[in-house]
Structures are given as structure tokens and as C-alpha cells.
mmCIF file of C-alpha atoms in Angstrom:
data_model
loop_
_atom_site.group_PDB
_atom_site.id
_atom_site.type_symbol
_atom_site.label_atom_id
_atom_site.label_comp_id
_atom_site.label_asym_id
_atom_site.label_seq_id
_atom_site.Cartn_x
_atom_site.Cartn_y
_atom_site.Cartn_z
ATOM 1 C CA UNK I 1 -25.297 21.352 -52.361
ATOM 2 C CA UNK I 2 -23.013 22.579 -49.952
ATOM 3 C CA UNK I 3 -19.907 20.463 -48.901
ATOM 4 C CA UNK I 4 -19.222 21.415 -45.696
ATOM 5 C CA UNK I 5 -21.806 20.590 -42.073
ATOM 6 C CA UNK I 6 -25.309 21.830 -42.638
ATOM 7 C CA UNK I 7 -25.682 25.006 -39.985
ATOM 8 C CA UNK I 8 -28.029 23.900 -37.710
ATOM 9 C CA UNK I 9 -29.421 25.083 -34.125
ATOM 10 C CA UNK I 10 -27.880 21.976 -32.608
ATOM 11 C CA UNK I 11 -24.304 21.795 -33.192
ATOM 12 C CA UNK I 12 -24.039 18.577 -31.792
ATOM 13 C CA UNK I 13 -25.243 17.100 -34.923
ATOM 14 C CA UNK I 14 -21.805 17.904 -36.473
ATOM 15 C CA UNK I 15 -19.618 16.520 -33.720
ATOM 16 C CA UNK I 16 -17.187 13.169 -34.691
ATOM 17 C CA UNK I 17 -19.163 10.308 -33.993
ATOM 18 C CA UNK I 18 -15.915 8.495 -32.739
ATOM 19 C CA UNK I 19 -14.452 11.079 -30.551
ATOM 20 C CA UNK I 20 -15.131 10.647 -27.078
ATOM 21 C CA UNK I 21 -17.607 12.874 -25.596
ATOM 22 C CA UNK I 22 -17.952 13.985 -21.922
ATOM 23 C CA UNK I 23 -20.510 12.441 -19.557
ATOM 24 C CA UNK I 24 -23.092 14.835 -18.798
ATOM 25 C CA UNK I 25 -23.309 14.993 -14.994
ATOM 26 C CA UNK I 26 -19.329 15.386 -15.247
ATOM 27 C CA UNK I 27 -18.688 18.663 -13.118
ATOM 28 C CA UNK I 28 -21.954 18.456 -11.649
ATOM 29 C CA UNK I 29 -21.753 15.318 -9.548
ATOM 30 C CA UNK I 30 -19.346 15.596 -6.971
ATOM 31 C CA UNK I 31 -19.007 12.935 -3.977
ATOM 32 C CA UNK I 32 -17.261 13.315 -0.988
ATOM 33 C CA UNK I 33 -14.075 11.463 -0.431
ATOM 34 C CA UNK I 34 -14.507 10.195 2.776
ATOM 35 C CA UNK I 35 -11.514 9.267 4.753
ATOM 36 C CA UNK I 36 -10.335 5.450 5.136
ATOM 37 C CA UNK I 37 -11.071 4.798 8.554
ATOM 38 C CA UNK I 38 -14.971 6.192 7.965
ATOM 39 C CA UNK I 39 -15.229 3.839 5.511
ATOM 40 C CA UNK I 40 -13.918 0.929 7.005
ATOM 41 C CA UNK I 41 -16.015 1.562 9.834
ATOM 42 C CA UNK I 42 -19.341 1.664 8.019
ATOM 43 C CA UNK I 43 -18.436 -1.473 6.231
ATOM 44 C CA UNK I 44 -18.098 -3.360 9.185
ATOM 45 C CA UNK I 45 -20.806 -1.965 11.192
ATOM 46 C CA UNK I 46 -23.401 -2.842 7.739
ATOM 47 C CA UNK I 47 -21.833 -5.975 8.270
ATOM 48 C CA UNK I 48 -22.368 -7.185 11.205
ATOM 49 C CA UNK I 49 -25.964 -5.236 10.894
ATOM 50 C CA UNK I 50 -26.906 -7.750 8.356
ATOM 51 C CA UNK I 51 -25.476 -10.531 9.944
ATOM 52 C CA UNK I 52 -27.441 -9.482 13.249
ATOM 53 C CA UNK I 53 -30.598 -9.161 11.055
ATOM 54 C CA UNK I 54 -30.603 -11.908 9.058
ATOM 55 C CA UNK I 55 -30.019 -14.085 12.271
ATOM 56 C CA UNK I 56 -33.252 -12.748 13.879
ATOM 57 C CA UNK I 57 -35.356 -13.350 11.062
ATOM 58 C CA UNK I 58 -34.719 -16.934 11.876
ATOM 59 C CA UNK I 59 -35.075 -16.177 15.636
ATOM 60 C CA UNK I 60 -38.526 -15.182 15.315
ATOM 61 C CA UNK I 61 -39.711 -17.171 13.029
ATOM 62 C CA UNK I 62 -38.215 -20.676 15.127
ATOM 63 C CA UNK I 63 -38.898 -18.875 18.631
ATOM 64 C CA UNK I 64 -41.596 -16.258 18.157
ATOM 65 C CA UNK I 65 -39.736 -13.829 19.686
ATOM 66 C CA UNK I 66 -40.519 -9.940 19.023
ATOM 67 C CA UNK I 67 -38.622 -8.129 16.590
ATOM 68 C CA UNK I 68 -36.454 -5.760 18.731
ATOM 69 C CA UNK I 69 -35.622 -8.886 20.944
ATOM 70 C CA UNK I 70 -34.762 -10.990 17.970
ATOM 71 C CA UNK I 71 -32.170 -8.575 16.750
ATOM 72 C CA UNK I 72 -30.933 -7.527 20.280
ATOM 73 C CA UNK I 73 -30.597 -11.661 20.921
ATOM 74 C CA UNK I 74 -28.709 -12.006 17.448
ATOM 75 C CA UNK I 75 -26.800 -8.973 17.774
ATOM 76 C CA UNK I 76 -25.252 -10.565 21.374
ATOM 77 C CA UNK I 77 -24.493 -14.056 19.948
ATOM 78 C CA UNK I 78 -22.687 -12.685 16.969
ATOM 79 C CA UNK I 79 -20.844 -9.751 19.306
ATOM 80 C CA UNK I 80 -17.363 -12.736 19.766
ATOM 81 C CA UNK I 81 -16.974 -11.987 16.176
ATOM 82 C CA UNK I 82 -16.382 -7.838 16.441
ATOM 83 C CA UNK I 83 -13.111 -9.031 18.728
ATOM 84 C CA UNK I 84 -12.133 -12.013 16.324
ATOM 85 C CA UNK I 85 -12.238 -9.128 13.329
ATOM 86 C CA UNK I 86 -9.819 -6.642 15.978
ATOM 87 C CA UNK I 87 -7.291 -9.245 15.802
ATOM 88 C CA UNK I 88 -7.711 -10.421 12.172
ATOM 89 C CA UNK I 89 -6.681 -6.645 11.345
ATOM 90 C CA UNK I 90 -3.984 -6.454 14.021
ATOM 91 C CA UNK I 91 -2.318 -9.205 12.358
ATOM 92 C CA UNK I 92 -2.768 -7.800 9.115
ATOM 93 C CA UNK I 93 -1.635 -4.592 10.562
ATOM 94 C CA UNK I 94 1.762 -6.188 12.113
ATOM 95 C CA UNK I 95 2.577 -8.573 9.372
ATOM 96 C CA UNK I 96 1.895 -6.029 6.476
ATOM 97 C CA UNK I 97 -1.082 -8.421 5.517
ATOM 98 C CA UNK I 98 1.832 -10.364 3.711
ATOM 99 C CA UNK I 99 2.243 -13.999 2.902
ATOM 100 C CA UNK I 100 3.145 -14.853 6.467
ATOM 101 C CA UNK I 101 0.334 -12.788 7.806
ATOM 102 C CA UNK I 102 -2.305 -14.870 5.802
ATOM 103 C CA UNK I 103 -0.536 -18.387 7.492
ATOM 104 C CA UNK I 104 -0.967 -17.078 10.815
ATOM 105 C CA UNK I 105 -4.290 -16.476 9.828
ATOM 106 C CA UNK I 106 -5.229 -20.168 8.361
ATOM 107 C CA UNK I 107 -3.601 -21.519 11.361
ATOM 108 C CA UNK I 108 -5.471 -19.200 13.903
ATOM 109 C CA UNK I 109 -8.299 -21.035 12.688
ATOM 110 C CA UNK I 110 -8.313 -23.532 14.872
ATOM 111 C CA UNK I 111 -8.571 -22.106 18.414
ATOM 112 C CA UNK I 112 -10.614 -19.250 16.594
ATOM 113 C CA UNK I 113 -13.639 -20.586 14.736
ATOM 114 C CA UNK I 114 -14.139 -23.223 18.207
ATOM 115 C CA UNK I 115 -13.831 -20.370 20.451
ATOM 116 C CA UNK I 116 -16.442 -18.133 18.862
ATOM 117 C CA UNK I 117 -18.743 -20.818 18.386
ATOM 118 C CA UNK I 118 -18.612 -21.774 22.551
ATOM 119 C CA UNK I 119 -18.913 -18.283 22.926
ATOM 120 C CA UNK I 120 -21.885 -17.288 20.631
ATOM 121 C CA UNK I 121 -23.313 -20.734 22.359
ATOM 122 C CA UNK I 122 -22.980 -19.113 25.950
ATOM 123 C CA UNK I 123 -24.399 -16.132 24.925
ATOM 124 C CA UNK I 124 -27.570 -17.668 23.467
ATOM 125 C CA UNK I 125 -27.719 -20.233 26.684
ATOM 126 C CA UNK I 126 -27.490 -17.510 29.101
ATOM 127 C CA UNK I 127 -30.429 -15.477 27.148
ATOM 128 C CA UNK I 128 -32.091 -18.178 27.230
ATOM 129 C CA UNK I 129 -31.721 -18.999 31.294
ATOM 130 C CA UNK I 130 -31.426 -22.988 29.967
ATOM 131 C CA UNK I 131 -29.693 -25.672 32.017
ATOM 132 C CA UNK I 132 -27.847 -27.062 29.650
ATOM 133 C CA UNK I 133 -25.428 -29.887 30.567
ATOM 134 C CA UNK I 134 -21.754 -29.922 29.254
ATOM 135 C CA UNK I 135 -22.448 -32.231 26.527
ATOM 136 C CA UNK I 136 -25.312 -30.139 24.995
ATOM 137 C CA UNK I 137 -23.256 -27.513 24.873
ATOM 138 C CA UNK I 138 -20.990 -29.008 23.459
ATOM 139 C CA UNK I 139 -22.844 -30.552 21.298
ATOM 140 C CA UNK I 140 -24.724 -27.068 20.132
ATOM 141 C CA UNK I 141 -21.138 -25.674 20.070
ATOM 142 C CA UNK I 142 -20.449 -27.995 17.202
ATOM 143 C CA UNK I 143 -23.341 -27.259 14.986
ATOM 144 C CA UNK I 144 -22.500 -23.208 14.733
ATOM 145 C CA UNK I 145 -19.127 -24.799 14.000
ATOM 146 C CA UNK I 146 -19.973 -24.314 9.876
ATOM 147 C CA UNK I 147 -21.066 -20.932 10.463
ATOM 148 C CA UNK I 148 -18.199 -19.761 12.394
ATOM 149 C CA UNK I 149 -16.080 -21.070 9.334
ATOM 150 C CA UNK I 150 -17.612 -19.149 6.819
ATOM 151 C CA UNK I 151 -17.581 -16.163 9.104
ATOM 152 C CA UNK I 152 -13.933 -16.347 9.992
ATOM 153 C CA UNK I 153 -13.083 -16.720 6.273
ATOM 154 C CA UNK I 154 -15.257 -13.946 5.412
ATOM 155 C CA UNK I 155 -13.368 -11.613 7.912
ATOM 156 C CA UNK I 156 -10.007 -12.634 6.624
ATOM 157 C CA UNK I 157 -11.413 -11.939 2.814
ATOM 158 C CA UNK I 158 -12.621 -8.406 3.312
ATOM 159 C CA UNK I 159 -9.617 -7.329 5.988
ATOM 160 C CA UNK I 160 -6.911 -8.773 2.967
ATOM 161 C CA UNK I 161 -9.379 -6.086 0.508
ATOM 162 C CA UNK I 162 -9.553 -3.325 2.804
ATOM 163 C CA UNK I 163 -5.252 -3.846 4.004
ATOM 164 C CA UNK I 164 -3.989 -4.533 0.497
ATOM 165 C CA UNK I 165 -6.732 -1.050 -1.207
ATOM 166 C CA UNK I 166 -4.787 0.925 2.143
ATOM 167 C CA UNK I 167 -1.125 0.178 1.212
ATOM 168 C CA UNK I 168 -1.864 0.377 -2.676
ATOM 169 C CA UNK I 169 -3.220 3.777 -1.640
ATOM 170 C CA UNK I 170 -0.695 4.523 0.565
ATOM 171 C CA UNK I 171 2.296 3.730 -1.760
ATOM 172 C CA UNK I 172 0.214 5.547 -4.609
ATOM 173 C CA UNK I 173 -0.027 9.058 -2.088
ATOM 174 C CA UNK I 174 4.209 8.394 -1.826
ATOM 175 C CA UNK I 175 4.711 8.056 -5.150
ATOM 176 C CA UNK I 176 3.052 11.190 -5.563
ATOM 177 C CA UNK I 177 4.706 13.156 -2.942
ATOM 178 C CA UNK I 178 8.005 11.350 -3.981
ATOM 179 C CA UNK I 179 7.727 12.643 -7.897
ATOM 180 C CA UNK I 180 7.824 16.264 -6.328
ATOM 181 C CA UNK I 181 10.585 15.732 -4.796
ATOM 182 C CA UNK I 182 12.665 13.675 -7.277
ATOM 183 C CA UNK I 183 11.643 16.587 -10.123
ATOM 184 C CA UNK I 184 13.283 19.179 -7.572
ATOM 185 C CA UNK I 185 16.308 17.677 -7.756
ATOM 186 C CA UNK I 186 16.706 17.894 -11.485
ATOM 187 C CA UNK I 187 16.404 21.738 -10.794
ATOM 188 C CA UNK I 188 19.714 23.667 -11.213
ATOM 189 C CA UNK I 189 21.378 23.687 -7.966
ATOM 190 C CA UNK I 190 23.824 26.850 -6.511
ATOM 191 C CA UNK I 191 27.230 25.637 -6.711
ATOM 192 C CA UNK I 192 28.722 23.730 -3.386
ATOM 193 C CA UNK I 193 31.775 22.559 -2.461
ATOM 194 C CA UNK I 194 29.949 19.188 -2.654
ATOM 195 C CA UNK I 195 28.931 19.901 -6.144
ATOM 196 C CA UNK I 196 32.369 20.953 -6.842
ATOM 197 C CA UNK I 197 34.002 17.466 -6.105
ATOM 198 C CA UNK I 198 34.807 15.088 -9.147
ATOM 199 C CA UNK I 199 35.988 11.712 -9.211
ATOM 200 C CA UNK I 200 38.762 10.218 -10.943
ATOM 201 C CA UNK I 201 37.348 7.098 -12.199
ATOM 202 C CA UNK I 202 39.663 4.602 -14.281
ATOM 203 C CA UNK I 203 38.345 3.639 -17.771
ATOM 204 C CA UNK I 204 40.912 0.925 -18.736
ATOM 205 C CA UNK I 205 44.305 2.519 -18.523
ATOM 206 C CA UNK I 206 42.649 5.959 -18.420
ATOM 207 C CA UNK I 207 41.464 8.240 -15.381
ATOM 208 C CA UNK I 208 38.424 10.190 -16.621
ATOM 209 C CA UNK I 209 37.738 13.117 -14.614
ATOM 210 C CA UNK I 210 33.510 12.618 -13.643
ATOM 211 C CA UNK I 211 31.346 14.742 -12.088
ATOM 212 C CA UNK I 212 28.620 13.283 -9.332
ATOM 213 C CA UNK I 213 26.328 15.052 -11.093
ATOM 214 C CA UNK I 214 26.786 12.766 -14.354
ATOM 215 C CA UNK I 215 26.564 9.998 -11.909
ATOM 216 C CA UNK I 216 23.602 7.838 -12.233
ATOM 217 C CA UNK I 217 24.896 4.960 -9.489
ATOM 218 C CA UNK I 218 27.754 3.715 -7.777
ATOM 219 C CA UNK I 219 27.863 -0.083 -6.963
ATOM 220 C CA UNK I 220 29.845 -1.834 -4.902
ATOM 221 C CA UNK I 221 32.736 -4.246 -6.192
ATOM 222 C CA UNK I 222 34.818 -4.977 -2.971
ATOM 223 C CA UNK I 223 37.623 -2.638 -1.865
ATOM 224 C CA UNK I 224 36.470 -0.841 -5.503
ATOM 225 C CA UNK I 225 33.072 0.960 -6.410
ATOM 226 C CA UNK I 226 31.682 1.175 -10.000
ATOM 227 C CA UNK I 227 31.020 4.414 -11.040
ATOM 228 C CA UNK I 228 27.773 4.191 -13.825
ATOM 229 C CA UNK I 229 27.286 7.427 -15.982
ATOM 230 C CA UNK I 230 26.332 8.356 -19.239
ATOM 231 C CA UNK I 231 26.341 4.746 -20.534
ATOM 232 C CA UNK I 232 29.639 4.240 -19.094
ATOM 233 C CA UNK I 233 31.184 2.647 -16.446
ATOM 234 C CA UNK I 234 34.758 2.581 -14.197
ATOM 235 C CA UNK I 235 36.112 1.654 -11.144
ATOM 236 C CA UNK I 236 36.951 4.217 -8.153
ATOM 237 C CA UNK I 237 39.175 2.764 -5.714
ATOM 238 C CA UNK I 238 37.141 3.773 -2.555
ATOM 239 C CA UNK I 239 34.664 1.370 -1.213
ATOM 240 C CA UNK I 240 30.847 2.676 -1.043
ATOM 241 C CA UNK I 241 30.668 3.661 2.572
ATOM 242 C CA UNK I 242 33.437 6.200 1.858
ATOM 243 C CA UNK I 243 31.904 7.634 -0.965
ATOM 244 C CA UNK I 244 28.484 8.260 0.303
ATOM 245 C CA UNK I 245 30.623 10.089 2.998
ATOM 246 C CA UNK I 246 32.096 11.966 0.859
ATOM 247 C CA UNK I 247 29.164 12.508 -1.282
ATOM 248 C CA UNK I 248 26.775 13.874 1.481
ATOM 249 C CA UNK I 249 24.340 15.382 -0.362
ATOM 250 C CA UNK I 250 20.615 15.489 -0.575
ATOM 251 C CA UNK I 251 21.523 13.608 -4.713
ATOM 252 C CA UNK I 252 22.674 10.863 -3.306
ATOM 253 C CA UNK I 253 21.005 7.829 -0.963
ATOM 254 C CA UNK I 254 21.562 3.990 -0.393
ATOM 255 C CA UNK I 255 19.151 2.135 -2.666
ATOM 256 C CA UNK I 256 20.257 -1.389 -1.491
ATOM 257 C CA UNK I 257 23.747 -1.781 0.620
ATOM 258 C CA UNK I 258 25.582 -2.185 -2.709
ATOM 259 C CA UNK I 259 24.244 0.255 -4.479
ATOM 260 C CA UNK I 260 24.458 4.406 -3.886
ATOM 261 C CA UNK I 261 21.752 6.060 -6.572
ATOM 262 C CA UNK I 262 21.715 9.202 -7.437
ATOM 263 C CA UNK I 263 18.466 10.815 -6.585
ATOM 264 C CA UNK I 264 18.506 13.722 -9.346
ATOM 265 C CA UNK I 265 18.981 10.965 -12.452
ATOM 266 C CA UNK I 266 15.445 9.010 -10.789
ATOM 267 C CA UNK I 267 13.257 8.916 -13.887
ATOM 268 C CA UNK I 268 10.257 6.659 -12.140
ATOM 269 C CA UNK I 269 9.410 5.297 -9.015
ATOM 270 C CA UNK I 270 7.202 2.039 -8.832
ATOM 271 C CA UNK I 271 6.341 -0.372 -5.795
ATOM 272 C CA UNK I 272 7.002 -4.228 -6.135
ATOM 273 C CA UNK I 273 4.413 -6.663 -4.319
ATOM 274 C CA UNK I 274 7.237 -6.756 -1.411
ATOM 275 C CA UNK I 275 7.079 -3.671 -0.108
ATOM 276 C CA UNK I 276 10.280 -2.363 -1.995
ATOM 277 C CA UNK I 277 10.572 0.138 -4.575
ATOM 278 C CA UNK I 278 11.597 -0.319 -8.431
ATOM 279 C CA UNK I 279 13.847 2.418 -9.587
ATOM 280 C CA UNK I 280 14.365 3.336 -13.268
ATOM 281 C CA UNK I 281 16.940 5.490 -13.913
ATOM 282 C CA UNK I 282 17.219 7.784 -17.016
ATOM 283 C CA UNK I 283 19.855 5.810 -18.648
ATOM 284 C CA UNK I 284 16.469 3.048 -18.630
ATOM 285 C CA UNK I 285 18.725 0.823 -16.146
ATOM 286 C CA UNK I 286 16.060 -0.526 -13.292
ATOM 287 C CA UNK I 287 17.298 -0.755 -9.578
ATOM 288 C CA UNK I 288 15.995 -1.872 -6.448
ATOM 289 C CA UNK I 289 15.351 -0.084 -3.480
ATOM 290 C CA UNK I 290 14.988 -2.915 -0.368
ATOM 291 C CA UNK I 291 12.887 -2.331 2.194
ATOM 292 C CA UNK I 292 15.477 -1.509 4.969
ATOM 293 C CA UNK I 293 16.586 1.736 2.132
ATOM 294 C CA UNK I 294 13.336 2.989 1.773
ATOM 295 C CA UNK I 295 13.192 4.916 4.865
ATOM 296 C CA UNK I 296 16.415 6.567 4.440
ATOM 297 C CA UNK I 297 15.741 7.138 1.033
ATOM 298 C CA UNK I 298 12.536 9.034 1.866
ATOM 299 C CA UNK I 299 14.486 10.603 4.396
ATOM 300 C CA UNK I 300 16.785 11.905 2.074
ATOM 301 C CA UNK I 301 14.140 13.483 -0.067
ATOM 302 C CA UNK I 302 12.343 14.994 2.665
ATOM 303 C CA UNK I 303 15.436 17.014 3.460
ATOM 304 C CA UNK I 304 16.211 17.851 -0.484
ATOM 305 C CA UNK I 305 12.341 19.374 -0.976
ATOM 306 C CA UNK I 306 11.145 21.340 2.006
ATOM 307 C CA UNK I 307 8.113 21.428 0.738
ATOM 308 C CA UNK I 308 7.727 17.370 1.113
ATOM 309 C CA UNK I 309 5.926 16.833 4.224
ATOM 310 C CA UNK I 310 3.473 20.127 3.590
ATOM 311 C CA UNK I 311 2.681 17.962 0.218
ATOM 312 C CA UNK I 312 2.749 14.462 1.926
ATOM 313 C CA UNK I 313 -0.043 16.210 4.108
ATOM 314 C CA UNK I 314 -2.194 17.729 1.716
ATOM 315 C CA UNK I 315 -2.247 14.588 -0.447
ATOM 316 C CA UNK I 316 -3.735 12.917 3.126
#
């Protein structure tokens, strides 16, 4: 008998059981990606929909009203919650939907949750045409009081989803645009006067002549700056601010205000949870870039690629 595969009209009888094959409808199933706000939109629209809905089921069933007055009826008393989910996301949106952000939020909770419910109560007394006195009010006020909980914390839970998904994506769509940029730089450059200038940096009792274009980083020691390159290190007896004005070049830019990196030694670029950036350098040494660098450091990259914000745009 023959050793090798047995010819047959289906050759996917022969194929390696463990290798991975591709999914069928892959090339022919395409969905469009529809843009954030779109989404958000529809989200909170089905939402408060099914909110509206499920509160008229109850509506007619209690009250016998009709079906397009129960939902219209629902849909009003629930309407205090589309402004309580406008300032949920403001906050969000002004706080960076940080730690402090979700505080505010917990303690909002207090003239929030009562206010809706004395609203949504108004709303259902004045559909009604009832003369209710203060205390029954109050009194119905109070009983929507668990329901305006859960909705409140429900609101908080899906605005946290939706603003921590938009500045993962957001950070992802820099990344990208920033590994464009950081991979020009490693391009040969035409010679400048700038690219001409070498420091003398002191190694012991020596003065090693470096160029910036060794340079992975300069930190800051005082009066002094350490000069990091090629494993090694020296001092330069200028203080940072001096050098980056001497160094003003697209290579260089303040990662933190001890520390001047050099843009063209940037091996990856990955976000920490506070907003500020981890850089790992070729040498495999990881720095920091704060918050209040981040701007300036994009800065400096969007005038080192031209071609930045044309692929900042298409990535949007």
C-alpha cells in the first residue's frame, strides 16, 4: 500500500487535524463598524425603551390603561432619568471616569436618587390630575425610592463600560498612530548641525566623546545630567533644561521633568491605568511618561512624521 495521503476528490481529508483551520464565513461576513457615539446612542435609547415598556406592562395591567397610553405614561415618569444619565457622563467626561469621578458619583447619590423619585412622582400625579396632599407624595416619593437606586447604579455601571471601552480605544488608536511615528525616527536622517553636536560626557576620570544619537535618556542629577547610552552611563555638567535647548530636535522630548528620552531609541509604547504612558527603551530600561509630558511628547512626534495627523485621522 502506498505510504503517502490517499488522492482523493476532497483534499480536505488530508489536512492536519491540529492545525487551525479558517472559519468559513471568514471574508464573507463583514459588519459595519459603526462609530462610538451611534452606538452609545442606541444603547441608551434600547434602554430606556425597555425600561419604558416594562413599566407599562404593569400600568395596564394595575390601571387598565391602553397600550399606547401605558407606554407614553411610563415613558414620562422615567424621562428625570435621560438628564440624571447627561450628568453621570459629564462627570465621567470631566474627571476621566477616574477614581475621584466614581466618589463624586456615590456621593451624588443622595440628592440624585430623591430627586428623580419626586420627580417621576410629579409626573405620574400630574397624569393622573390627583390631589394629592404633601404627605402622599411624599410618601409615594419614598416607595420609587428602591427603584431609583437600582436605576442610578445601573447608569453609573454602563457609563464606567462605555468611558473606560472609549479611552482603552482611544489610547489603542494613539498607540497606533504613535508606532508610525516612533519607527520614522529610526529612519536615517540627513545630517544637521543638530545631528552634528556631541557631548563630552565624563566616565570616571575620562571624557568620552557621545553622540545624541547613541543617547537613549538624559536624567536629571542637580546642576549635572546623566547621560544613558549603550549600557553606559556619565555625567554632563549642564542641567536638563539646557540640554533639551540645545538638543532641539524632533529625537528628543520631556518624558517626566527629570527625564529627556530620546524618541528614535522608543522600542514600545504602553498606557498605565493613570492615564500616563510606559516607555521601554531598546536598551529594555522602562520609563515613564506623566501625564503633564504626554502632550508635548505627542507634540513632538506630530512635528517629526508629517504624515501623523493624516494617520491619526484615518485610524478615526
Amino acid at each position: 500500500m502506498a505510504d503517502g495521503p490517499v488522492p482523493v476528490a476532497d483534499r480536505s481529508l488530508d489536512r492536519d487535524p491540529d492545525r487551525p483551520q479558517p472559519h468559513p464565513l471568514r471574508g464573507r461576513l463583514t459588519l459595519p463598524r459603526l462609530p462610538f457615539p451611534a452606538v452609545l446612542g442606541a444603547v441608551a435609547a434600547y434602554s430606556y425603551g425597555a425600561t419604558a415598556v416594562s413599566a407599562a406592562w404593569f400600568l395596564r395591567r394595575d390601571y387598565g390603561f391602553g397600550l399606547i397610553e401605558s407606554i407614553g405614561w411610563a415613558g414620562l415618569m422615567f424621562s428625570p432619568w435621560i438628564a440624571v444619565g447627561l450628568v453621570v457622563w459629564a462627570v465621567l467626561g470631566l474627571m476621566e471616569a477616574g477614581a475621584r469621578a466614581v466618589g463624586l458619583l456615590i456621593v451624588l447619590t443622595l440628592p440624585v436618587v430623591p430627586l428623580a423619585a419626586v420627580a417621576a412622582t410629579g409626573i405620574d400625579r400630574a397624569l393622573r390630575g390627583a390631589d394629592w396632599t404633601a404627605v402622599e407624595l411624599l410618601r409615594r416619593s419614598i416607595d420609587r425610592l428602591p427603584v431609583a437606586i437600582l436605576l442610578y447604579t445601573a447608569i453609573i455601571a454602563a457609563s464606567l463600560a462605555a468611558a473606560w471601552w472609549l479611552r482603552a480605544d482611544r489610547h489603542r488608536r494613539e498607540l497606533q498612530v504613535l508606532a508610525v511615528a516612533l519607527e520614522a525616527l529610526r529612519a536615517p536622517q540627513v545630517p544637521t548641525p543638530e545631528n552634528r553636536t556631541t557631548l563630552m560626557v565624563s566616565v570616571g576620570r575620562r571624557r568620552v566623546p557621545v553622540s545624541p544619537h547613541e543617547v537613549e535618556w538624559i536624567s536629571s542629577a542637580g546642576n549635572y545630567a546623566v547621560v544613558h547610552w549603550r549600557d553606559q552611563e556619565g555625567l554632563l555638567r549642564e542641567t536638563l533644561q539646557q540640554l533639551e535647548t540645545r538638543l532641539e530636535t524632533a529625537r528628543f522630548a520631556r518624558g517626566h521633568r527629570s527625564t529627556l528620552i530620546n524618541l528614535a531609541r522608543v522600542a514600545d509604547l504602553m498606557p498605565l491605568s493613570d492615564g500616563a504612558w510606559r516607555a521601554t527603551m531598546d536598551s529594555g530600561a522602562e520609563l515613564v511618561v506623566s501625564r503633564t509630558c504626554r502632550d508635548a511628547f505627542l507634540a513632538r512626534l506630530g512635528r517629526s512624521q508629517p504624515s501623523m495627523k493624516a494617520s491619526s485621522s484615518a485610524l478615526t
